Structure formats: C-alpha cells, structure tokens
C-alpha cells in the first residue's frame, strides 16, 4: 500500500516539476516577451479573474471531459503577471516577494516527498 502511495506521489511530483519547469524555461528564454505581456496584463488581468473562475468551475464539473489546464495556465499567468507588476511597485511588496521566491523551489520539490515519507513511517501526519 505504502509503495503505491509513494510511486503515485513520485509521478505527480515529476509531472508538476515538468510543468513548472516548462513555464520557468518559457519565462527565462522569452524575456523579450515579458514587457509585452506586462503591458497586456496591465489591461487584462482584472477582467480575466472571472474568466479564470469560470474555467475552474467548468473543469470541476463531472460532465466536462475537456482538458482546460493549458487555458487555465495561460489565463492564470496573465493574472499573476499583472498582480506582480502591481506588487513590484511597492518596496514592501518587493521585499516579501524576494523572501518567498528564495524558498519556493525547495518547497515545491520536497514537500510532497516529505509528507509521503512521514505517512509511510506511520507517523501522526494527517491525511
């Protein structure tokens, strides 16, 4: 039983790592596009929030079999870039963002494995 949980978690974490890496690589390699996305997101990010909510709601419906994860990612990235520009204008926002960014990758890569290891050891880790 524990082995199945661990293998499933390895697959999920590997998939998430690849998805995050794709978006990271796109951002790192397409830096010339970022100003265009920022100017576009400045106009669109607030109106896109209801669209993101609607897409999320639709994908949660059992009758919907279409994979809208790419559309959700694109809309979400435009929203986040617009919000990031707003946060970047604030010195406090930049400080907090820097603090979080320095800790994000290790958290994403390790937390799922740590939870599974704790569960597999029979610790008091909640489900």
XYZ file of C-alpha atoms in Angstrom:
127
model
C 0.000 0.000 0.000
C 2.707 2.488 1.012
C 4.705 1.696 -2.126
C 1.712 2.596 -4.309
C 1.267 5.918 -2.497
C 4.952 6.701 -2.898
C 5.021 5.808 -6.612
C 1.899 7.862 -7.287
C 3.450 10.788 -5.446
C 6.673 10.433 -7.436
C 4.665 10.561 -10.667
C 2.647 13.576 -9.501
C 5.708 15.462 -8.316
C 7.622 14.691 -11.525
C 4.663 15.923 -13.592
C 4.388 19.115 -11.510
C 8.146 19.687 -11.784
C 7.980 19.366 -15.577
C 5.013 21.741 -15.806
C 6.685 24.328 -13.576
C 9.951 23.922 -15.462
C 8.235 24.497 -18.803
C 6.782 27.796 -17.576
C 10.088 28.740 -15.926
C 12.013 27.991 -19.130
C 9.487 29.934 -21.207
C 9.900 32.933 -18.897
C 13.677 32.644 -18.822
C 14.058 32.200 -22.585
C 11.386 34.651 -23.681
C 12.447 37.641 -21.628
C 11.875 39.916 -24.616
C 8.168 38.998 -24.473
C 7.770 39.898 -20.800
C 7.309 43.670 -21.367
C 4.591 42.902 -23.932
C 2.883 40.505 -21.551
C 3.137 43.070 -18.750
C 1.527 45.783 -20.870
C -1.175 43.337 -21.986
C -1.738 42.035 -18.472
C -1.991 45.597 -17.144
C -5.179 45.901 -19.173
C -6.496 42.341 -18.894
C -5.652 40.869 -15.504
C -8.634 42.194 -13.584
C -11.247 41.204 -16.223
C -9.580 37.793 -16.586
C -10.210 36.897 -12.940
C -13.889 35.986 -13.586
C -12.811 34.000 -16.675
C -10.307 32.084 -14.572
C -13.024 31.399 -12.001
C -15.430 30.234 -14.705
C -12.835 27.947 -16.308
C -12.011 26.499 -12.910
C -15.702 25.885 -12.184
C -16.268 24.268 -15.589
C -13.279 21.933 -15.248
C -14.639 20.706 -11.897
C -17.899 19.510 -13.466
C -18.054 15.710 -13.925
C -19.689 16.021 -17.361
C -16.774 18.064 -18.740
C -14.026 15.880 -20.145
C -12.080 18.591 -21.968
C -8.629 19.313 -20.567
C -8.596 23.053 -19.984
C -5.407 23.067 -17.895
C -3.408 24.878 -20.592
C -6.050 27.614 -20.905
C -6.162 27.898 -17.117
C -2.373 28.205 -17.024
C -2.248 30.945 -19.658
C -5.062 32.957 -18.063
C -3.546 32.434 -14.621
C -0.105 33.564 -15.759
C -1.509 36.768 -17.266
C -3.340 37.469 -13.993
C -0.248 36.759 -11.886
C 1.980 38.945 -14.074
C -0.489 41.802 -13.737
C -0.630 41.350 -9.983
C 3.169 41.023 -9.808
C 3.606 44.348 -11.564
C 1.333 45.968 -9.003
C 3.216 44.340 -6.104
C 6.595 45.263 -7.618
C 5.745 48.946 -7.326
C 5.797 48.644 -3.535
C 9.143 48.362 -1.689
C 7.482 46.131 0.931
C 5.941 44.009 -1.819
C 9.353 43.533 -3.422
C 10.881 42.524 -0.086
C 8.182 39.942 0.672
C 8.284 38.607 -2.905
C 12.052 38.163 -2.727
C 11.722 36.303 0.593
C 9.082 33.908 -0.791
C 10.900 33.384 -4.110
C 14.062 32.280 -2.346
C 12.143 29.437 -0.707
C 9.650 28.350 -3.361
C 11.593 25.767 -5.391
C 12.751 23.655 -2.423
C 9.222 23.687 -1.030
C 7.673 22.524 -4.318
C 10.268 19.832 -4.863
C 10.488 18.418 -1.373
C 7.214 18.857 0.474
C 5.287 16.086 -1.295
C 8.080 13.566 -0.737
C 8.429 14.561 2.909
C 4.707 14.050 3.534
C 4.742 10.620 1.887
C 7.809 9.579 3.877
C 6.138 10.684 7.086
C 2.972 8.776 6.176
C 4.939 5.673 5.200
C 6.694 5.710 8.589
C 3.302 5.579 10.306
C 3.727 8.939 11.963
C 0.879 11.097 13.147
C 0.803 13.047 9.874
C -2.838 13.849 8.998
C -4.289 12.630 5.702
